[in-house]
CSV table of C-alpha atoms and ligand atoms in Angstrom, one decimal:
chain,number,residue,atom,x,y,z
A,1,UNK,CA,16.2,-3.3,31.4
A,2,UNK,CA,16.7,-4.2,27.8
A,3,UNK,CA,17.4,-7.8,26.8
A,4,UNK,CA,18.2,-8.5,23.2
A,5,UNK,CA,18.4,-11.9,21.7
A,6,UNK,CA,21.4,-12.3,19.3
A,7,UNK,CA,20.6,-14.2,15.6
A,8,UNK,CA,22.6,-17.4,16.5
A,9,UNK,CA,23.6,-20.9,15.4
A,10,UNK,CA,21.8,-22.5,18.0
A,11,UNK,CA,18.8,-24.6,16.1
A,12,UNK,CA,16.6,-22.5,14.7
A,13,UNK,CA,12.9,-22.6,15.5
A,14,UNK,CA,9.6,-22.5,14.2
A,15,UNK,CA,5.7,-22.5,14.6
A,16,UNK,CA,4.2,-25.6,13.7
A,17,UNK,CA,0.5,-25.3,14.6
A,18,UNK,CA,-2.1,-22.3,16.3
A,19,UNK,CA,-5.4,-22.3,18.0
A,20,UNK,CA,-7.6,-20.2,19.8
A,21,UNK,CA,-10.3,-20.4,22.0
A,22,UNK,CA,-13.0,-17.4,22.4
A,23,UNK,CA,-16.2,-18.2,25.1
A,24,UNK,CA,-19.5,-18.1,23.5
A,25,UNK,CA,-21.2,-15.2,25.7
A,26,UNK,CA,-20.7,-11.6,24.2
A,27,UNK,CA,-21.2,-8.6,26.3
A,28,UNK,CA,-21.6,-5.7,23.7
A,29,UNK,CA,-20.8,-1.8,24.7
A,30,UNK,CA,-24.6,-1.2,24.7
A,31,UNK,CA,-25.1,-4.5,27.2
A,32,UNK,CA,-22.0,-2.1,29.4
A,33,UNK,CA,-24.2,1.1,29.3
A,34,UNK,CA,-26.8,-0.5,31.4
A,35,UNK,CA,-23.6,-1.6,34.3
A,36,UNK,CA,-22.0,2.1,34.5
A,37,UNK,CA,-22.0,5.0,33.1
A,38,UNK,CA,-20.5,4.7,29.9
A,39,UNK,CA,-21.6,4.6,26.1
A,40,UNK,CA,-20.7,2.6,23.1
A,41,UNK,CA,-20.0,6.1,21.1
A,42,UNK,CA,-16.9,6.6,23.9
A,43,UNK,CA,-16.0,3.1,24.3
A,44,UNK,CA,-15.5,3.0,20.5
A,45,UNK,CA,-13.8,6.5,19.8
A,46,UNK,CA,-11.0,6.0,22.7
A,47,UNK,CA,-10.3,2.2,22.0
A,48,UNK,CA,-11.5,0.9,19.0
A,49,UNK,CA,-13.5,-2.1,21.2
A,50,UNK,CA,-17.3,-2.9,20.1
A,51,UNK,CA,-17.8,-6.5,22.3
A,52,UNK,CA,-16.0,-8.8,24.2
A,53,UNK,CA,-16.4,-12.6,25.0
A,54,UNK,CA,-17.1,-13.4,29.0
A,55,UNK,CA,-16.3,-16.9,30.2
A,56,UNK,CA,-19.3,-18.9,31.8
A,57,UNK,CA,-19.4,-19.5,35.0
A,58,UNK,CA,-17.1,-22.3,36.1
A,59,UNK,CA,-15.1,-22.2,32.8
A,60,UNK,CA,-11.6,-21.4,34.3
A,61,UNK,CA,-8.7,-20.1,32.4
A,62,UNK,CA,-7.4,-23.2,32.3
A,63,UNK,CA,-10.4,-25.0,30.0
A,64,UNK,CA,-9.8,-21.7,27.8
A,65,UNK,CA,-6.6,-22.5,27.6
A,66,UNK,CA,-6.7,-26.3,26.9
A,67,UNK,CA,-9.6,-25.8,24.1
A,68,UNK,CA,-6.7,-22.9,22.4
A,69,UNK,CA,-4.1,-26.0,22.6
A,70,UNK,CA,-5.9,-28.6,21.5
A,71,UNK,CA,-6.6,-26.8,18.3
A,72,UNK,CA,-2.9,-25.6,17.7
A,73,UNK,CA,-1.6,-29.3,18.9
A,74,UNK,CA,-3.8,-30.8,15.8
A,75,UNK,CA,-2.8,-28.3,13.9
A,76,UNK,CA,0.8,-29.3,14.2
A,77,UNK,CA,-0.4,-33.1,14.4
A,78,UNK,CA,1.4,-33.4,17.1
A,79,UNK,CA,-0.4,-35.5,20.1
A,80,UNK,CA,-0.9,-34.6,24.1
A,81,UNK,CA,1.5,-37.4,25.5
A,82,UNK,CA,4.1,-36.1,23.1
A,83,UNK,CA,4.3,-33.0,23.9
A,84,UNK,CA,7.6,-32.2,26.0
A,85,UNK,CA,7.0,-28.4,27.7
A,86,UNK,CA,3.8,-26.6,28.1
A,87,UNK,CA,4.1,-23.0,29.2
A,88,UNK,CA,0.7,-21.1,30.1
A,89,UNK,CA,1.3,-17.1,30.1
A,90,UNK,CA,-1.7,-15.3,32.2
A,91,UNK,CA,-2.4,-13.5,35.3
A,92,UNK,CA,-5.5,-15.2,35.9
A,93,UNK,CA,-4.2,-18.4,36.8
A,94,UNK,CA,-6.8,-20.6,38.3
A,95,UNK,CA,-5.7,-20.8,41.4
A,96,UNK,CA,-2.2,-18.9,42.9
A,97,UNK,CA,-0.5,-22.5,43.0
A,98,UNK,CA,0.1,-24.8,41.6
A,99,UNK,CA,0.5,-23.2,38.2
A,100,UNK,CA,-2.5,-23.3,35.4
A,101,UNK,CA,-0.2,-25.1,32.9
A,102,UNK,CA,-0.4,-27.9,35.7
A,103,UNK,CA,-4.4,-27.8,35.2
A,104,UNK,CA,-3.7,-27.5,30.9
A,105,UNK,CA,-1.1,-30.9,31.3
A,106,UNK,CA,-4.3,-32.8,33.3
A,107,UNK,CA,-6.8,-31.5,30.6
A,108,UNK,CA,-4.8,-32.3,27.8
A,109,UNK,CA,-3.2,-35.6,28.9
A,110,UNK,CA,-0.1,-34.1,28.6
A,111,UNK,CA,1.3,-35.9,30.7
A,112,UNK,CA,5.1,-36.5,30.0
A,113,UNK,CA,5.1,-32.6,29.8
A,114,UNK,CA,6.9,-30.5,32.1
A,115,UNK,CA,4.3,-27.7,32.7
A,116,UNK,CA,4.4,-24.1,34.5
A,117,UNK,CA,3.1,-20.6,34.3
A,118,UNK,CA,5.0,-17.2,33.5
A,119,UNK,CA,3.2,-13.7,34.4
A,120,UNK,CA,4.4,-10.7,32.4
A,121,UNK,CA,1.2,-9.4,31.6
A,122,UNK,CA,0.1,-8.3,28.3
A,123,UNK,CA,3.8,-9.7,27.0
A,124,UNK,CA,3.3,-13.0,28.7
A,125,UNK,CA,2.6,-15.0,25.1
A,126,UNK,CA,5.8,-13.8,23.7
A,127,UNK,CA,7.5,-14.3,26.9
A,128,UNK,CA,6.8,-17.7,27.0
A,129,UNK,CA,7.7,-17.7,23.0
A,130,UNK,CA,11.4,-16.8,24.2
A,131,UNK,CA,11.5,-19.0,27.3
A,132,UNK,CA,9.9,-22.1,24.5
A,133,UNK,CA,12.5,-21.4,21.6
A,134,UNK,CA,15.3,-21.2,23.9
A,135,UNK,CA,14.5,-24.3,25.5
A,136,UNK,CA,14.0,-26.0,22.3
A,137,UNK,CA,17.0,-24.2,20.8
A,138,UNK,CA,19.7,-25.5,23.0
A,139,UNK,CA,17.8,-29.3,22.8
A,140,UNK,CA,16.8,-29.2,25.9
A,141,UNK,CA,13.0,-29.7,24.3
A,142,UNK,CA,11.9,-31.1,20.9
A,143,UNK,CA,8.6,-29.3,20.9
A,144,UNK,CA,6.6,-26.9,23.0
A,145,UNK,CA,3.1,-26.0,23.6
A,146,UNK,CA,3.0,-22.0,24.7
A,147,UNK,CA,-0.5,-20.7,25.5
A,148,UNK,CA,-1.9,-17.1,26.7
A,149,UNK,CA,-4.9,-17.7,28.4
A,150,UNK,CA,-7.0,-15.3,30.2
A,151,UNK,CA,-10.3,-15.0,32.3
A,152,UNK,CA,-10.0,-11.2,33.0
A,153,UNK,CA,-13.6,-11.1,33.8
A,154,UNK,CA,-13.1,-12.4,37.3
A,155,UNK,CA,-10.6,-9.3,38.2
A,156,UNK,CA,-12.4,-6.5,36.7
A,157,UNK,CA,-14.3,-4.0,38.6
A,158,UNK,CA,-17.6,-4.5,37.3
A,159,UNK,CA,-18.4,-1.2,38.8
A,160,UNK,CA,-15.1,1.5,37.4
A,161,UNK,CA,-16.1,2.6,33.8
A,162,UNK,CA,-12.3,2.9,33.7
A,163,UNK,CA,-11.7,-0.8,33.1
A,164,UNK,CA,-14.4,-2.4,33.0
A,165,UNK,CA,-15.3,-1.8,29.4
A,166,UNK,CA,-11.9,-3.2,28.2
A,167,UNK,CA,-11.4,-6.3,28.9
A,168,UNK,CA,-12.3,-9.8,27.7
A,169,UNK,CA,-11.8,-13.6,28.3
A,170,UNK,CA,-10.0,-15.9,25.6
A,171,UNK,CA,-7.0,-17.9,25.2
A,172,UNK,CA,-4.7,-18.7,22.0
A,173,UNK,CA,-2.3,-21.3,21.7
A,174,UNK,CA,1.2,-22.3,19.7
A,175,UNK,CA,3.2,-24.9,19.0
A,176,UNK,CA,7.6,-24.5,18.8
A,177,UNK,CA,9.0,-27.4,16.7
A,178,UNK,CA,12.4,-27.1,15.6
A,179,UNK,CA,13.1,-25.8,12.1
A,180,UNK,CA,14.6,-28.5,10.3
A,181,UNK,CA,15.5,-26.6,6.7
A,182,UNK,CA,15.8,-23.2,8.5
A,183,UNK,CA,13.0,-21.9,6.3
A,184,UNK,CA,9.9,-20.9,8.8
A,185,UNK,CA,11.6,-19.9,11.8
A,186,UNK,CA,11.7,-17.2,14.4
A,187,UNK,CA,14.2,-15.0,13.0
A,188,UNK,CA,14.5,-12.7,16.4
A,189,UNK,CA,13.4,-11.7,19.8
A,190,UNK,CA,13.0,-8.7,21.9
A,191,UNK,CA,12.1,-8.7,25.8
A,192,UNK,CA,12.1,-6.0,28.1
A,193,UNK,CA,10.6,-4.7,31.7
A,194,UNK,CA,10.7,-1.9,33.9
A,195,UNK,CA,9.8,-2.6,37.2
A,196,UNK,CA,9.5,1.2,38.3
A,197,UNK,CA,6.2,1.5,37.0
A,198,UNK,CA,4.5,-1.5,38.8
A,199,UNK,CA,1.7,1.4,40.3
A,200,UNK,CA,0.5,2.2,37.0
A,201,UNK,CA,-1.1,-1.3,36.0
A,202,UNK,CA,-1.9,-3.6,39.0
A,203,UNK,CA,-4.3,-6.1,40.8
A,204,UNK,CA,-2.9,-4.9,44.4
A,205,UNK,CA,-4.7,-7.1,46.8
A,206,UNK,CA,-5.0,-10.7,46.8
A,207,UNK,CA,-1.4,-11.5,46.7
A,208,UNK,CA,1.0,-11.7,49.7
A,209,UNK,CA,1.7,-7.7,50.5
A,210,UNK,CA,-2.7,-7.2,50.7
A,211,UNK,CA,-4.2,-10.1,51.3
A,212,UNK,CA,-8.3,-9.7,51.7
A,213,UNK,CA,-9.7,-9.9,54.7
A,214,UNK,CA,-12.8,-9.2,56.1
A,215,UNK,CA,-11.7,-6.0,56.8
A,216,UNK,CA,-10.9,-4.9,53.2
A,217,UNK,CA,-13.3,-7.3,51.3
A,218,UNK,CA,-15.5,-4.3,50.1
A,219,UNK,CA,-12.7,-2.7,48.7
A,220,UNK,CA,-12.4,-4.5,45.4
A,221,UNK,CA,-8.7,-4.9,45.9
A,222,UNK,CA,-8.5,-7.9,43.7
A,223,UNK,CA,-9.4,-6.2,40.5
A,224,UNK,CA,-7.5,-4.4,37.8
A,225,UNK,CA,-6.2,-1.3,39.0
A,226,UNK,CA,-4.9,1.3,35.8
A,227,UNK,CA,-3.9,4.8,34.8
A,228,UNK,CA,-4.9,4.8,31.4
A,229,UNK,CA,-3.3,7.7,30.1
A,230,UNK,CA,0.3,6.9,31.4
A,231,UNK,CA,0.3,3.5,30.3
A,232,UNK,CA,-0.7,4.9,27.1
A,233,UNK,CA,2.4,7.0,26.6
A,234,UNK,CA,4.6,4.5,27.3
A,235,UNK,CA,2.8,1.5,25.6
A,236,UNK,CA,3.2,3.3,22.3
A,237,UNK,CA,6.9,4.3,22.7
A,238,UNK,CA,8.3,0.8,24.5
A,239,UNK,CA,5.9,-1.1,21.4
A,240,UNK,CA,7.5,1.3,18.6
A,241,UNK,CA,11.0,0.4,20.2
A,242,UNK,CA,10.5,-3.2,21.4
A,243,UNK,CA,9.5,-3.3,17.2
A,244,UNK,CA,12.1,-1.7,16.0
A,245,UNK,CA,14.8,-3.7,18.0
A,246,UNK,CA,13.1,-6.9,16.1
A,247,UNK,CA,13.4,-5.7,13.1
A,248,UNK,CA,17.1,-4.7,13.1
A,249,UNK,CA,18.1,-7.8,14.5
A,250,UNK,CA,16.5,-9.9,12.0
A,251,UNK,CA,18.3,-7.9,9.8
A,252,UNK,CA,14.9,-6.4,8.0
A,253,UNK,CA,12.8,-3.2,7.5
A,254,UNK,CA,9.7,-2.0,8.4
A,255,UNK,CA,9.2,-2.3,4.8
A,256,UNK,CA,10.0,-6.0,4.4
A,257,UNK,CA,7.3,-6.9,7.2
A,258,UNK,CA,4.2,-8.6,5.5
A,259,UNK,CA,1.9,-8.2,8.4
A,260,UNK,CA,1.9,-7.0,12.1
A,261,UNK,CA,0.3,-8.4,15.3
A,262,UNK,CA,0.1,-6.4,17.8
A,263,UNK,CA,-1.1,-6.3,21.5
A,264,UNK,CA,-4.8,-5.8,21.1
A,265,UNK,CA,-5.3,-3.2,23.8
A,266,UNK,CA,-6.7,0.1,21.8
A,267,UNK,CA,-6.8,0.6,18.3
A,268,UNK,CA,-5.4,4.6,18.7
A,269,UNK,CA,-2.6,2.9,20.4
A,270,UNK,CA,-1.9,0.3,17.2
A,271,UNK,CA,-2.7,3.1,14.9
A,272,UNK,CA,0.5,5.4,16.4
A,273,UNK,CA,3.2,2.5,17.1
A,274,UNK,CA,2.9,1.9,13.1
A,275,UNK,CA,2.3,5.5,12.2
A,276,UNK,CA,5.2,5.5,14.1
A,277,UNK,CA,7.2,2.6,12.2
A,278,UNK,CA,5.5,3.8,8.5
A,279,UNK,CA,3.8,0.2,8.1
A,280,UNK,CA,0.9,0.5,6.0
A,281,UNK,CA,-2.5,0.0,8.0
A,282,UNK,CA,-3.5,-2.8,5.8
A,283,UNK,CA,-0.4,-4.8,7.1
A,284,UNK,CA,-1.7,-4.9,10.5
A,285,UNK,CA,-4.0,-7.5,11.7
A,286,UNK,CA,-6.9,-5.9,14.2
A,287,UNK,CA,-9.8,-8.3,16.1
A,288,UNK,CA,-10.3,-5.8,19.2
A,289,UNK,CA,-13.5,-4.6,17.8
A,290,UNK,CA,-14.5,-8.6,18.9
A,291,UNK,CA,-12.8,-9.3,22.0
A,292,UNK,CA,-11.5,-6.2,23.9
A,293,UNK,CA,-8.2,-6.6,25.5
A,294,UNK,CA,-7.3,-10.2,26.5
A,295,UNK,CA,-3.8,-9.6,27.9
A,296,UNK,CA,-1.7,-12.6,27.5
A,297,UNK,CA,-4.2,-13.8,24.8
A,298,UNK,CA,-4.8,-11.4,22.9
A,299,UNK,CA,-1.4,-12.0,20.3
A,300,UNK,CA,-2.1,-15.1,20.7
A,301,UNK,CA,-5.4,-15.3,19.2
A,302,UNK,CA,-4.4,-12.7,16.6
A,303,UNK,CA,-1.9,-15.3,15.1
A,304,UNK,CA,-4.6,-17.8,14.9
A,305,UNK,CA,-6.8,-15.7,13.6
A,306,UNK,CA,-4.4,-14.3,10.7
A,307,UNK,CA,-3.2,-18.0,10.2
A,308,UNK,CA,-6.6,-19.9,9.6
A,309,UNK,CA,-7.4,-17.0,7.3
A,310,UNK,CA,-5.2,-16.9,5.4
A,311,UNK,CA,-3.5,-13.5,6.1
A,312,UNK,CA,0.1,-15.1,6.4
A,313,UNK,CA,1.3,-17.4,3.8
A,314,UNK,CA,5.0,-18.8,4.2
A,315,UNK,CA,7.8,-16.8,3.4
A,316,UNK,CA,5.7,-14.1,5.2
A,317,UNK,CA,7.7,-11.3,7.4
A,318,UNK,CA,5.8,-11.3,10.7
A,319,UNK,CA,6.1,-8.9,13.7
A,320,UNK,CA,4.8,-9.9,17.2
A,321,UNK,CA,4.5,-7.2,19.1
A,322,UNK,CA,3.3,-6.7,22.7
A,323,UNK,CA,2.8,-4.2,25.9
A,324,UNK,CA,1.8,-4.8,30.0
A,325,UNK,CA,1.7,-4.4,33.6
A,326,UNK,CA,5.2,-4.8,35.0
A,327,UNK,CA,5.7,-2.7,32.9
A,328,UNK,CA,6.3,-5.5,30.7
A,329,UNK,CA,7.5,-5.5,26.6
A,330,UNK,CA,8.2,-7.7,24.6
A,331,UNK,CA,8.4,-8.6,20.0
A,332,UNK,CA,9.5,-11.4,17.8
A,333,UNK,CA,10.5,-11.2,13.9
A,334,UNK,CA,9.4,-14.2,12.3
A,335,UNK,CA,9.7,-16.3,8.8
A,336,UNK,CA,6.5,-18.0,8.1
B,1,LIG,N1,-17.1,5.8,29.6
B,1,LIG,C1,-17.2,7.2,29.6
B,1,LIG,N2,-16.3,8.0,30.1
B,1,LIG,C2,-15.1,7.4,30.6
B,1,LIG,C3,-14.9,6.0,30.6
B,1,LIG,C4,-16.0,5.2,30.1
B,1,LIG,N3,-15.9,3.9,30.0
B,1,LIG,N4,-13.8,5.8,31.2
B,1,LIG,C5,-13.2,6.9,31.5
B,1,LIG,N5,-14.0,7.9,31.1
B,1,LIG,C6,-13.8,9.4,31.3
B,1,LIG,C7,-12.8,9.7,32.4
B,1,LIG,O1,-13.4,9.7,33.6
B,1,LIG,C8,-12.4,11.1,31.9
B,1,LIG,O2,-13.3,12.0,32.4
B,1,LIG,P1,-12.8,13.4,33.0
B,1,LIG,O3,-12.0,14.1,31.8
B,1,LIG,O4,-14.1,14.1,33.4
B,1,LIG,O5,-11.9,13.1,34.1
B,1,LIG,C9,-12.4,11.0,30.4
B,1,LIG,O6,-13.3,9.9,30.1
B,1,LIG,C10,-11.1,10.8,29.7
B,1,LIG,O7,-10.4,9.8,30.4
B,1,LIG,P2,-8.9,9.4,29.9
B,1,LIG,O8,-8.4,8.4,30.8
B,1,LIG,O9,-8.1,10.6,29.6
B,1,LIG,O10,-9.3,8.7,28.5
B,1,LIG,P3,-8.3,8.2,27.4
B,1,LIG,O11,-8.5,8.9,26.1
B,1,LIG,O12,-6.8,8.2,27.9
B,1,LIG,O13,-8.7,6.7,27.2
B,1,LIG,C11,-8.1,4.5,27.9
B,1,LIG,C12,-8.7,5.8,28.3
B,1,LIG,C13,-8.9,3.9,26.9
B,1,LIG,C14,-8.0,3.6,29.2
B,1,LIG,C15,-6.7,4.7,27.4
B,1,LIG,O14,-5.9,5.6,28.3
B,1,LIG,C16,-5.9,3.4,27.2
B,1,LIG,O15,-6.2,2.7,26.3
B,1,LIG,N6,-4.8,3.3,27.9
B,1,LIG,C17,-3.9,2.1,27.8
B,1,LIG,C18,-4.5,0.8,28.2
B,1,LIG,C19,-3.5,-0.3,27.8
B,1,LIG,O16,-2.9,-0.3,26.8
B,1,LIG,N7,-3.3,-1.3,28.6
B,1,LIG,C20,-2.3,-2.3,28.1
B,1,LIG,C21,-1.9,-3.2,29.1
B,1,LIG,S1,-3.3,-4.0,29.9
B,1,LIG,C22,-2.5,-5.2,30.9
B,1,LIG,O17,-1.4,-5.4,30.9
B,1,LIG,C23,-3.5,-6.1,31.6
């Protein structure tokens, strides 16, 4: 189940530009106490959330996501036709095929880049982080464009209070160069997935084993599906140990780790993991109050966020740290 990635002397890599891209419409808890029955005192005390950002109508994930890369691909000053791979994490893909990175390499002009999806989820960004540095580690690629990109709000049930109040839209973005002097560089990597939990966190129709029909259209099949409290439990112990497993292979300690970035799901769940892992509270960089849980974004934006302001200067310790359907997990040590 476990897949750990050895320190090696394959080239080492490093992150050479973020972005992010947030829509401009905010629904607040209060605008959510008028859709179900809910109210901004529980939504705040059980998760931490205070708003989220809703996509307008026909903004797709895939405009989120080339917005989130354009900024990280200036950032890195690195231009659309040169980029090489372009990997878009999300399960709200634009359509089921081809993939959204297809869509992102149109936007973008992209067009010498080869371009697909991956789908893991909440870990998706850091998924496509491993799949990126390999790729560019073995010189198979000399840069990369990885993106999380989500418009949840077209699979929520606007209707179950369960979900429905913890979810946004948003997409972040990064770009893999390799690391020339070794400096800045990803120092290690931890992925892993049980696929014995698949009922706990799930959009079950809509794919090839429940298609809708007009049989089962009222059903809401297509939606998020979640048992909140189980995935809790194991969100905080497969995040404390995906973490851990980072940190030892980078040959570091908590201690040595300047800031944490972790899946942006619930702040009670943030709050145990480094309880958990004695990292001070101040070391940990929080924006759910702002945009809910964006899956596959929501690291991604975090690293944008901590990086234009300022919160990680080079020679920074970073963990990455993430936790989804699948059930999917999934960290990265890194060297600013
Ligand atoms: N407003 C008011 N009451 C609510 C709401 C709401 N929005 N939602 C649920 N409730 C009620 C429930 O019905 C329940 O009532 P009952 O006791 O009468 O049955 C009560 O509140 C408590 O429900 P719990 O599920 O026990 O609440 P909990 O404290 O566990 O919080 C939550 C729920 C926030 C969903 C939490 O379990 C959680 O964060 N789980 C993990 C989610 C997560 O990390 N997902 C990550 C992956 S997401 C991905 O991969 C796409």
């Amino acid at each position: 189940m476990d897949q750990a990635d050895h320190a090696s002397t394959l080239q080492p890599v490093r992150i050479a530009g973020t972005g992010s891209y947030l829509p401009e419409k905010i629904l607040t808890n209060h605008d959510l106490e008028k859709l179900v029955e809910t109210s901004d005192e529980w939504i705040t005390s059980r998760t931490g959330i205070k708003e989220r950002r809703i996509a307008a109508d026909g903004e797709s994930t895939s405009d989120l996501a080339t917005n989130a890369a354009r900024k990280a691909l200036e950032q890195a000053d690195i231009a659309p036709e040169d980029v090489q791979l372009i990997i878009v994490a999300t399960i709200t893909p634009d359509t089921l095929t081809p993939a959204t990175a297809c869509y992102v390499q149109e936007k973008l002009g992209a067009h010498g880049a080869v371009a697909f999806d991956v789908s893991a989820a909440c870990s998706g960004f850091l998924y496509a982080m491993e799949l990126a540095k390999s790729l560019i580690a073995t010189g198979g690629r000399t840069n990369a464009l990885i993106i999380g990109a989500e418009k949840l709000s077209a699979f929520v049930n606007w209707s179950d209070r369960n979900t429905c109040v913890l979810f946004g839209d948003g997409a972040g973005a990064a770009v893999l160069v390799p690391s020339e002097n070794g400096g800045g560089r990803i120092l290690s990597s931890h992925l892993g997935t049980d696929g014995r939990q698949t009922e706990l966190l799930n959009i079950p129709g809509g794919g090839s084993c429940c298609p809708i029909t007009i049989e089962n259209a009222d059903q809401q099949l297509a939606t998020l599906a979640m048992q909140g409290r189980e995935v809790f439990k194991h969100a905080v112990n497969a995040m404390k140990r995906a973490s851990e497993h980072a940190i030892e292979t980078a040959h570091l300690t908590a201690g040595d780790i300047d800031l944490v970035i972790p899946h942006q799901a619930n702040l009670r769940i943030i709050d145990a993991i480094v309880d958990r892992l004695e990292i001070p509270k101040d070391n940990v960089f929080i924006n759910l109050e702002k945009y809910g849980n964006t899956s596959a974004a929501a690291v991604a934006i975090a690293l944008d966020e901590a990086n234009r302001q300022g919160r990680i200067k080079s020679g920074d310790h970073i963990l990455l740290v993430a936790f989804g359907a699948g059930l999917t997990w999934a960290s990265a040590a890194i060297k600013w």
